[in-house]
Amino acid sequence: MAWSLIHSAWMHYLLAIFNAHDWTMQYVTDFSADIFSLLNSIIYFHKAAMELKRTHEQMPLDSFLYAMIGAVGTCLVAILLSTATKWKPLFGRVIRMGLSEYAAAISIILFVGIPYIGDLADLDHGRLAVQTSFRPTNPEREVFFVRFWELPVEWVFISIIPGAIITILFYFDHEISSIICTVDRYGVKKPGGYAWDIALLGTTTALCGILGIPPANGLLPQAPLHSESLRHWVVDEDQVVPAPEEEEGSGAHTNLVPRVYEQRYSHFLQAAMIMVFVSPPFQRVLGLTPTFGVGGIVHVYGLSVPQCEPYADEILVTVGIFAVTLTVAAPGFPLLIIILVPVRLCVMNRVWGRETLRFVDGWACREGKPEDDEMVGGDEGFVAGGRDVEDGGERSKSQ
């Protein structure tokens, strides 16, 4: 595994050097991004359900019943607090904003603490298993550092294959994650540093391999929620429009446009806190967390955030890919997401009309719709097809 991650690192560097984002992600539409976002929430919700099932098998009935209350309660409280901005005149504006933006965190902390109150403390709660010393969890290992140079040469070259698979998985995970948290509704102004991010991801992947720990990718579930918490509305001075006729005499009115507070502090603090809490003695704090899947259940709350607008075909495709993740072919599910790109551009136009597709879908990384051009893939040959309803003929326009 160490050599697989080392190979994956130099592959990440190549992707960054040649700025692969610009010539791969330009064909991704909201169709693929929406499916990936929805699939992520479903996967984590399923993991939470499996954790509840294990709790039922291993714990007494009273402990299992409380686990159910805690899991559902975590979700409902998070959803309730997310609406705090509408509680005016209750509390002040700052308090309402804080409750709304930190709804998930507040809910989790609340239901982590409740089992320690009163008679609930006497229940047999399942909690996270944590380390009390800074050492590998595998008892056969004494140090983190892997002696990767002792592997036979033939295995060094064979490990390129799983390294390539890991690279594809991480690259697509990262790219879609970045796209989802910078969609138009957030009004992001500063462009994303995709190449720099991929280079950094390659470096951390190699370090994980050398240290013998699982490689860490971006925190995809938190990405849209993080952007959502940073979103605010400002007056766009460039879009001052006349008042409607029925309001004639009332002067002009301005449009409110979404923006996010584009900064690095909250990202850094989140990463720093993760590093702190995976180290003794702070791991003991994590050991207080019940194992009824509070993190997974909160993904139901994540679905309440408008990450995507799932339509029937997206839901069906998502369910199909989720079914694959339950089989031995699960590691290949990102490849299925990638395949959705040519399916969307070459197949769906034969099922749905051009105007329908133009209404429900658009490019994820650039302005416009695939249906605005007859040839949407240029030299790559992706064809949108269909007749243009507006001019009654075929429309062809170069990219």
Short mmCIF file of C-alpha atoms in Angstrom, two decimals:
data_model
loop_
_atom_site.label_atom_id
_atom_site.label_comp_id
_atom_site.label_asym_id
_atom_site.label_seq_id
_atom_site.Cartn_x
_atom_site.Cartn_y
_atom_site.Cartn_z
CA MET A 1 0.00 0.00 0.00
CA ALA A 2 2.87 2.41 0.73
CA TRP A 3 4.19 2.15 -2.83
CA SER A 4 0.67 2.46 -4.28
CA LEU A 5 0.24 5.78 -2.48
CA ILE A 6 3.73 6.95 -3.49
CA HIS A 7 2.89 6.21 -7.14
CA SER A 8 -0.42 7.99 -6.67
CA ALA A 9 1.48 11.05 -5.44
CA TRP A 10 3.55 11.55 -8.61
CA MET A 11 0.41 10.95 -10.69
CA HIS A 12 -1.26 13.77 -8.73
CA TYR A 13 1.72 15.98 -9.48
CA LEU A 14 1.36 15.31 -13.21
CA LEU A 15 -2.33 16.19 -13.05
CA ALA A 16 -1.43 19.45 -11.31
CA ILE A 17 1.47 20.32 -13.66
CA PHE A 18 -0.67 19.85 -16.77
CA ASN A 19 -3.67 21.55 -15.11
CA ALA A 20 -5.91 18.56 -15.80
CA HIS A 21 -8.94 20.35 -14.34
CA ASP A 22 -9.26 22.66 -17.33
CA TRP A 23 -9.46 19.88 -19.89
CA THR A 24 -11.43 17.26 -17.95
CA MET A 25 -13.94 19.07 -15.77
CA GLN A 26 -15.13 21.39 -18.56
CA TYR A 27 -17.44 18.61 -19.75
CA VAL A 28 -19.02 17.96 -16.35
CA THR A 29 -22.58 19.21 -15.96
CA ASP A 30 -24.75 19.70 -12.88
CA PHE A 31 -26.26 16.30 -13.69
CA SER A 32 -23.10 14.47 -12.58
CA ALA A 33 -22.39 16.83 -9.67
CA ASP A 34 -25.93 16.49 -8.32
CA ILE A 35 -25.77 12.70 -8.47
CA PHE A 36 -22.42 12.63 -6.69
CA SER A 37 -23.68 14.97 -3.97
CA LEU A 38 -26.87 12.97 -3.44
CA LEU A 39 -24.98 9.67 -3.53
CA ASN A 40 -22.60 10.88 -0.84
CA SER A 41 -25.43 11.68 1.57
CA ILE A 42 -27.12 8.34 0.89
CA ILE A 43 -23.89 6.39 1.50
CA TYR A 44 -23.28 8.04 4.85
CA PHE A 45 -26.89 7.67 5.90
CA HIS A 46 -26.63 3.96 5.04
CA LYS A 47 -23.49 3.69 7.19
CA ALA A 48 -25.40 5.26 10.09
CA ALA A 49 -28.20 2.72 9.62
CA MET A 50 -25.68 -0.13 9.66
CA GLU A 51 -24.20 1.28 12.87
CA LEU A 52 -27.67 1.25 14.45
CA LYS A 53 -28.08 -2.34 13.32
CA ARG A 54 -24.83 -3.31 15.04
CA THR A 55 -25.98 -1.48 18.16
CA HIS A 56 -29.20 -3.53 18.13
CA GLU A 57 -27.20 -6.75 17.88
CA GLN A 58 -24.64 -5.92 20.57
CA MET A 59 -26.49 -3.75 23.11
CA PRO A 60 -29.48 -4.27 25.43
CA LEU A 61 -32.88 -3.16 24.16
CA ASP A 62 -33.00 -0.01 26.32
CA SER A 63 -29.60 1.11 25.00
CA PHE A 64 -30.71 0.48 21.42
CA LEU A 65 -33.92 2.46 21.90
CA TYR A 66 -31.96 5.41 23.21
CA ALA A 67 -29.57 5.10 20.27
CA MET A 68 -32.57 5.44 17.95
CA ILE A 69 -33.78 8.51 19.85
CA GLY A 70 -30.29 10.01 19.72
CA ALA A 71 -29.85 9.37 16.00
CA VAL A 72 -33.24 10.77 14.96
CA GLY A 73 -33.00 13.58 17.50
CA THR A 74 -29.63 14.69 16.17
CA CYS A 75 -31.13 15.00 12.71
CA LEU A 76 -34.31 16.82 13.76
CA VAL A 77 -32.54 19.31 16.04
CA ALA A 78 -30.04 20.12 13.28
CA ILE A 79 -32.86 20.76 10.81
CA LEU A 80 -34.72 22.89 13.38
CA LEU A 81 -31.70 25.03 14.22
CA SER A 82 -30.92 25.53 10.54
CA THR A 83 -34.11 27.62 10.30
CA ALA A 84 -33.05 29.95 13.16
CA THR A 85 -32.56 32.92 10.83
CA LYS A 86 -36.34 32.98 10.41
CA TRP A 87 -37.07 33.12 14.15
CA LYS A 88 -37.25 36.92 14.24
CA PRO A 89 -37.86 38.63 16.70
CA LEU A 90 -36.71 35.74 18.93
CA PHE A 91 -33.08 36.29 20.01
CA GLY A 92 -30.75 38.74 18.33
CA ARG A 93 -29.57 38.62 14.72
CA VAL A 94 -26.09 37.36 15.63
CA ILE A 95 -27.47 34.57 17.85
CA ARG A 96 -29.94 33.45 15.18
CA MET A 97 -27.17 33.42 12.58
CA GLY A 98 -24.89 31.41 14.88
CA LEU A 99 -27.59 28.82 15.61
CA SER A 100 -28.31 28.41 11.92
CA GLU A 101 -24.72 28.18 10.70
CA TYR A 102 -23.58 25.77 13.41
CA ALA A 103 -26.78 23.75 13.54
CA ALA A 104 -25.14 20.39 12.83
CA ALA A 105 -22.27 20.92 15.28
CA ILE A 106 -24.59 22.11 18.07
CA SER A 107 -26.92 19.16 17.56
CA ILE A 108 -24.08 16.61 17.65
CA ILE A 109 -22.54 18.12 20.80
CA LEU A 110 -25.96 18.17 22.46
CA PHE A 111 -26.68 14.50 21.85
CA VAL A 112 -23.14 13.48 22.74
CA GLY A 113 -23.65 15.09 26.16
CA ILE A 114 -27.21 13.93 26.92
CA PRO A 115 -26.22 10.27 27.70
CA TYR A 116 -24.19 11.55 30.66
CA ILE A 117 -27.22 13.15 32.32
CA GLY A 118 -29.31 11.47 35.04
CA ASP A 119 -30.42 7.88 34.65
CA LEU A 120 -29.23 7.79 31.03
CA ALA A 121 -25.68 7.58 32.37
CA ASP A 122 -26.47 4.09 33.67
CA LEU A 123 -27.27 2.73 30.21
CA ASP A 124 -24.74 0.61 28.36
CA HIS A 125 -23.73 3.09 25.66
CA GLY A 126 -21.52 2.06 22.77
CA ARG A 127 -18.84 4.68 22.24
CA LEU A 128 -15.98 5.21 19.84
CA ALA A 129 -12.87 3.14 20.50
CA VAL A 130 -9.85 5.43 20.78
CA GLN A 131 -6.13 5.15 21.43
CA THR A 132 -4.67 6.14 24.77
CA SER A 133 -1.13 6.36 23.40
CA PHE A 134 0.40 7.71 20.21
CA ARG A 135 1.21 4.49 18.36
CA PRO A 136 -0.13 2.43 15.43
CA THR A 137 -3.41 0.62 16.12
CA ASN A 138 -1.96 -2.60 14.66
CA PRO A 139 -0.28 -4.36 17.60
CA GLU A 140 2.28 -5.89 15.22
CA ARG A 141 3.69 -2.46 14.39
CA GLU A 142 5.91 -0.52 16.76
CA VAL A 143 6.44 2.64 14.68
CA PHE A 144 4.45 4.51 12.06
CA PHE A 145 7.22 4.61 9.47
CA VAL A 146 6.85 1.90 6.80
CA ARG A 147 10.02 0.22 5.46
CA PHE A 148 8.75 0.50 1.90
CA TRP A 149 12.21 0.15 0.34
CA GLU A 150 12.32 -3.52 1.34
CA LEU A 151 9.55 -4.49 -1.11
CA PRO A 152 10.72 -6.61 -4.11
CA VAL A 153 11.20 -4.59 -7.28
CA GLU A 154 8.47 -6.41 -9.22
CA TRP A 155 5.91 -5.48 -6.59
CA VAL A 156 7.03 -1.87 -6.75
CA PHE A 157 5.99 -1.75 -10.42
CA ILE A 158 2.82 -3.79 -9.93
CA SER A 159 1.70 -1.30 -7.26
CA ILE A 160 1.38 1.32 -10.03
CA ILE A 161 -1.99 -0.23 -10.95
CA PRO A 162 -3.71 0.35 -7.58
CA GLY A 163 -1.90 3.69 -7.45
CA ALA A 164 -3.63 4.74 -10.69
CA ILE A 165 -7.02 3.62 -9.34
CA ILE A 166 -6.48 5.65 -6.15
CA THR A 167 -5.46 8.66 -8.26
CA ILE A 168 -8.64 8.51 -10.35
CA LEU A 169 -10.75 8.13 -7.21
CA PHE A 170 -9.09 11.03 -5.38
CA TYR A 171 -8.94 13.31 -8.40
CA PHE A 172 -12.61 12.97 -9.21
CA ASP A 173 -13.65 13.15 -5.55
CA HIS A 174 -11.70 16.34 -5.10
CA GLU A 175 -12.82 17.97 -8.33
CA ILE A 176 -16.51 17.28 -7.81
CA SER A 177 -16.22 18.39 -4.18
CA SER A 178 -14.69 21.68 -5.31
CA ILE A 179 -17.37 22.16 -7.96
CA ILE A 180 -20.24 21.49 -5.54
CA CYS A 181 -19.02 24.03 -2.98
CA THR A 182 -18.39 26.76 -5.58
CA VAL A 183 -21.58 26.58 -7.64
CA ASP A 184 -23.25 29.74 -8.90
CA ARG A 185 -25.60 30.15 -5.96
CA TYR A 186 -22.64 30.90 -3.67
CA GLY A 187 -21.39 33.77 -5.84
CA VAL A 188 -17.73 32.82 -5.42
CA LYS A 189 -15.46 35.46 -6.91
CA LYS A 190 -11.95 34.10 -6.38
CA PRO A 191 -11.21 31.12 -8.61
CA GLY A 192 -10.36 27.81 -7.00
CA GLY A 193 -6.72 26.73 -6.90
CA TYR A 194 -7.42 23.32 -8.37
CA ALA A 195 -3.85 22.53 -9.47
CA TRP A 196 -2.39 23.61 -6.13
CA ASP A 197 -4.98 21.55 -4.26
CA ILE A 198 -4.24 18.44 -6.33
CA ALA A 199 -0.48 18.87 -5.71
CA LEU A 200 -1.10 19.18 -1.98
CA LEU A 201 -3.36 16.12 -2.06
CA GLY A 202 -0.58 14.16 -3.78
CA THR A 203 1.87 15.17 -1.06
CA THR A 204 -0.44 14.12 1.80
CA THR A 205 -1.19 10.85 -0.03
CA ALA A 206 2.52 9.99 -0.19
CA LEU A 207 3.01 10.89 3.47
CA CYS A 208 0.09 8.65 4.46
CA GLY A 209 1.68 5.77 2.55
CA ILE A 210 5.07 6.25 4.20
CA LEU A 211 3.46 6.50 7.65
CA GLY A 212 1.30 3.45 7.02
CA ILE A 213 -2.04 5.18 7.65
CA PRO A 214 -5.13 5.34 5.39
CA PRO A 215 -4.87 8.11 2.77
CA ALA A 216 -7.05 11.10 3.51
CA ASN A 217 -9.04 12.93 0.84
CA GLY A 218 -11.08 16.12 1.11
CA LEU A 219 -14.05 16.29 3.47
CA LEU A 220 -16.68 16.18 0.75
CA PRO A 221 -19.77 16.04 3.03
CA GLN A 222 -18.80 19.27 4.76
CA ALA A 223 -17.89 21.22 1.62
CA PRO A 224 -21.38 22.43 0.59
CA LEU A 225 -22.44 22.95 4.20
CA HIS A 226 -19.30 25.01 4.79
CA SER A 227 -20.03 27.21 1.78
CA GLU A 228 -23.66 27.46 2.88
CA SER A 229 -22.63 28.69 6.33
CA LEU A 230 -20.42 31.37 4.76
CA ARG A 231 -23.07 32.62 2.35
CA HIS A 232 -24.61 36.06 2.74
CA TRP A 233 -26.55 38.46 0.55
CA VAL A 234 -25.28 41.79 -0.74
CA VAL A 235 -26.67 44.51 -2.96
CA ASP A 236 -25.34 44.26 -6.49
CA GLU A 237 -24.86 47.86 -7.55
CA ASP A 238 -24.44 46.80 -11.17
CA GLN A 239 -27.96 45.38 -11.27
CA VAL A 240 -30.09 48.33 -10.22
CA VAL A 241 -33.36 47.97 -12.10
CA PRO A 242 -36.45 50.21 -12.42
CA ALA A 243 -39.36 49.53 -10.12
CA PRO A 244 -42.24 47.50 -11.58
CA GLU A 245 -45.13 49.47 -13.11
CA GLU A 246 -47.41 48.74 -10.19
CA GLU A 247 -44.81 50.38 -7.95
CA GLU A 248 -44.29 53.38 -10.23
CA GLY A 249 -43.13 56.37 -8.28
CA SER A 250 -41.38 54.29 -5.67
CA GLY A 251 -38.04 54.74 -7.39
CA ALA A 252 -35.55 52.07 -8.27
CA HIS A 253 -34.86 48.90 -6.37
CA THR A 254 -31.73 46.80 -6.24
CA ASN A 255 -31.15 43.09 -6.58
CA LEU A 256 -29.64 41.06 -3.78
CA VAL A 257 -27.00 38.61 -4.96
CA PRO A 258 -25.35 35.76 -3.02
CA ARG A 259 -21.75 35.91 -1.90
CA VAL A 260 -19.60 33.84 0.43
CA TYR A 261 -16.98 35.12 2.86
CA GLU A 262 -13.92 33.90 1.00
CA GLN A 263 -11.21 33.34 3.58
CA ARG A 264 -8.86 30.62 4.82
CA TYR A 265 -9.42 30.82 8.57
CA SER A 266 -12.37 28.46 8.98
CA HIS A 267 -10.78 25.86 6.68
CA PHE A 268 -7.53 26.01 8.63
CA LEU A 269 -9.27 25.85 12.01
CA GLN A 270 -11.24 22.79 10.95
CA ALA A 271 -8.12 20.96 9.79
CA ALA A 272 -6.17 22.04 12.89
CA MET A 273 -8.91 20.78 15.20
CA ILE A 274 -8.95 17.42 13.41
CA MET A 275 -5.20 17.09 13.95
CA VAL A 276 -5.54 18.03 17.62
CA PHE A 277 -8.36 15.61 18.37
CA VAL A 278 -6.72 12.59 16.73
CA SER A 279 -3.77 13.00 19.10
CA PRO A 280 -3.68 11.87 22.74
CA PRO A 281 -4.94 13.04 25.16
CA PHE A 282 -7.63 14.74 23.10
CA GLN A 283 -8.67 11.43 21.60
CA ARG A 284 -10.33 10.76 24.94
CA VAL A 285 -12.79 13.52 24.08
CA LEU A 286 -13.69 11.67 20.88
CA GLY A 287 -14.13 8.56 23.02
CA LEU A 288 -17.16 10.23 24.61
CA THR A 289 -19.03 10.08 21.29
CA PRO A 290 -21.76 7.41 21.03
CA THR A 291 -21.60 5.07 18.05
CA PHE A 292 -25.21 5.45 16.89
CA GLY A 293 -24.07 7.22 13.75
CA VAL A 294 -24.70 10.86 14.63
CA GLY A 295 -22.44 11.97 11.78
CA GLY A 296 -24.29 9.87 9.23
CA ILE A 297 -27.72 10.89 10.43
CA VAL A 298 -26.76 14.56 10.07
CA HIS A 299 -26.41 13.88 6.34
CA VAL A 300 -30.20 13.87 6.25
CA TYR A 301 -29.88 17.45 7.43
CA GLY A 302 -27.38 17.94 4.62
CA LEU A 303 -30.03 16.86 2.14
CA SER A 304 -32.23 19.72 3.39
CA VAL A 305 -29.57 22.15 2.16
CA PRO A 306 -30.17 22.90 -1.54
CA GLN A 307 -27.03 21.12 -2.75
CA CYS A 308 -28.87 19.86 -5.78
CA GLU A 309 -32.28 19.63 -7.37
CA PRO A 310 -32.70 15.90 -7.89
CA TYR A 311 -35.03 14.85 -10.68
CA ALA A 312 -36.45 11.39 -11.30
CA ASP A 313 -33.69 10.22 -13.64
CA GLU A 314 -30.99 11.49 -11.26
CA ILE A 315 -32.59 9.63 -8.36
CA LEU A 316 -32.79 6.40 -10.37
CA VAL A 317 -29.16 6.66 -11.47
CA THR A 318 -28.07 7.46 -7.90
CA VAL A 319 -29.89 4.41 -6.54
CA GLY A 320 -28.25 2.25 -9.20
CA ILE A 321 -24.75 3.48 -8.35
CA PHE A 322 -25.47 3.10 -4.63
CA ALA A 323 -26.40 -0.54 -5.27
CA VAL A 324 -22.97 -1.02 -6.84
CA THR A 325 -21.30 0.38 -3.69
CA LEU A 326 -22.83 -2.52 -1.72
CA THR A 327 -20.96 -5.09 -3.85
CA VAL A 328 -17.32 -6.08 -4.30
CA ALA A 329 -17.17 -3.55 -7.14
CA ALA A 330 -17.64 -0.66 -4.68
CA PRO A 331 -14.14 0.88 -5.20
CA GLY A 332 -15.01 1.47 -8.84
CA PHE A 333 -18.05 3.67 -8.24
CA PRO A 334 -16.18 6.90 -9.17
CA LEU A 335 -15.69 5.40 -12.62
CA LEU A 336 -19.47 5.12 -12.91
CA ILE A 337 -19.76 8.82 -12.06
CA ILE A 338 -17.20 9.62 -14.76
CA ILE A 339 -19.14 7.53 -17.28
CA LEU A 340 -22.17 9.74 -16.55
CA VAL A 341 -20.44 12.61 -18.38
CA PRO A 342 -20.56 11.07 -21.89
CA VAL A 343 -23.94 9.49 -21.03
CA ARG A 344 -25.33 12.95 -20.30
CA LEU A 345 -23.84 14.48 -23.46
CA CYS A 346 -24.39 11.64 -25.93
CA VAL A 347 -27.34 9.59 -24.68
CA MET A 348 -29.71 11.74 -22.66
CA ASN A 349 -30.34 14.04 -25.61
CA ARG A 350 -31.92 11.06 -27.36
CA VAL A 351 -34.32 10.57 -24.45
CA TRP A 352 -35.16 14.15 -23.48
CA GLY A 353 -35.76 17.19 -25.66
CA ARG A 354 -33.24 20.00 -25.99
CA GLU A 355 -35.39 22.55 -24.17
CA THR A 356 -36.02 20.15 -21.30
CA LEU A 357 -32.30 19.49 -20.85
CA ARG A 358 -31.52 23.21 -21.13
CA PHE A 359 -34.01 23.86 -18.32
CA VAL A 360 -32.77 21.22 -15.86
CA ASP A 361 -29.02 21.10 -16.50
CA GLY A 362 -26.01 23.23 -17.34
CA TRP A 363 -22.22 23.24 -17.35
CA ALA A 364 -20.81 22.86 -13.84
CA CYS A 365 -17.56 24.76 -14.44
CA ARG A 366 -18.47 27.37 -17.03
CA GLU A 367 -21.32 29.49 -18.27
CA GLY A 368 -24.01 28.20 -20.58
CA LYS A 369 -25.75 24.93 -21.36
CA PRO A 370 -24.63 21.92 -23.40
CA GLU A 371 -27.69 22.40 -25.56
CA ASP A 372 -26.58 25.91 -26.52
CA ASP A 373 -24.17 24.33 -28.99
CA GLU A 374 -24.67 21.44 -31.33
CA MET A 375 -21.11 20.28 -30.75
CA VAL A 376 -20.44 20.54 -27.00
CA GLY A 377 -17.27 18.49 -26.92
CA GLY A 378 -15.24 20.10 -29.68
CA ASP A 379 -12.57 17.72 -30.93
CA GLU A 380 -13.59 15.13 -28.34
CA GLY A 381 -16.77 14.49 -30.27
CA PHE A 382 -19.44 14.83 -27.60
CA VAL A 383 -22.63 15.71 -29.45
CA ALA A 384 -25.66 17.32 -27.83
CA GLY A 385 -27.82 16.89 -30.92
CA GLY A 386 -31.45 17.89 -31.21
CA ARG A 387 -33.22 20.72 -32.98
CA ASP A 388 -33.18 24.28 -31.77
CA VAL A 389 -36.75 25.25 -31.02
CA GLU A 390 -36.09 28.97 -31.17
CA ASP A 391 -34.83 29.21 -34.76
CA GLY A 392 -36.35 25.99 -36.10
CA GLY A 393 -33.03 24.67 -37.35
CA GLU A 394 -29.71 23.28 -36.25
CA ARG A 395 -27.53 25.63 -34.25
CA SER A 396 -23.78 25.22 -34.43
CA LYS A 397 -21.38 27.46 -32.59
CA SER A 398 -17.72 26.95 -31.80
CA GLN A 399 -16.57 26.87 -28.20
#
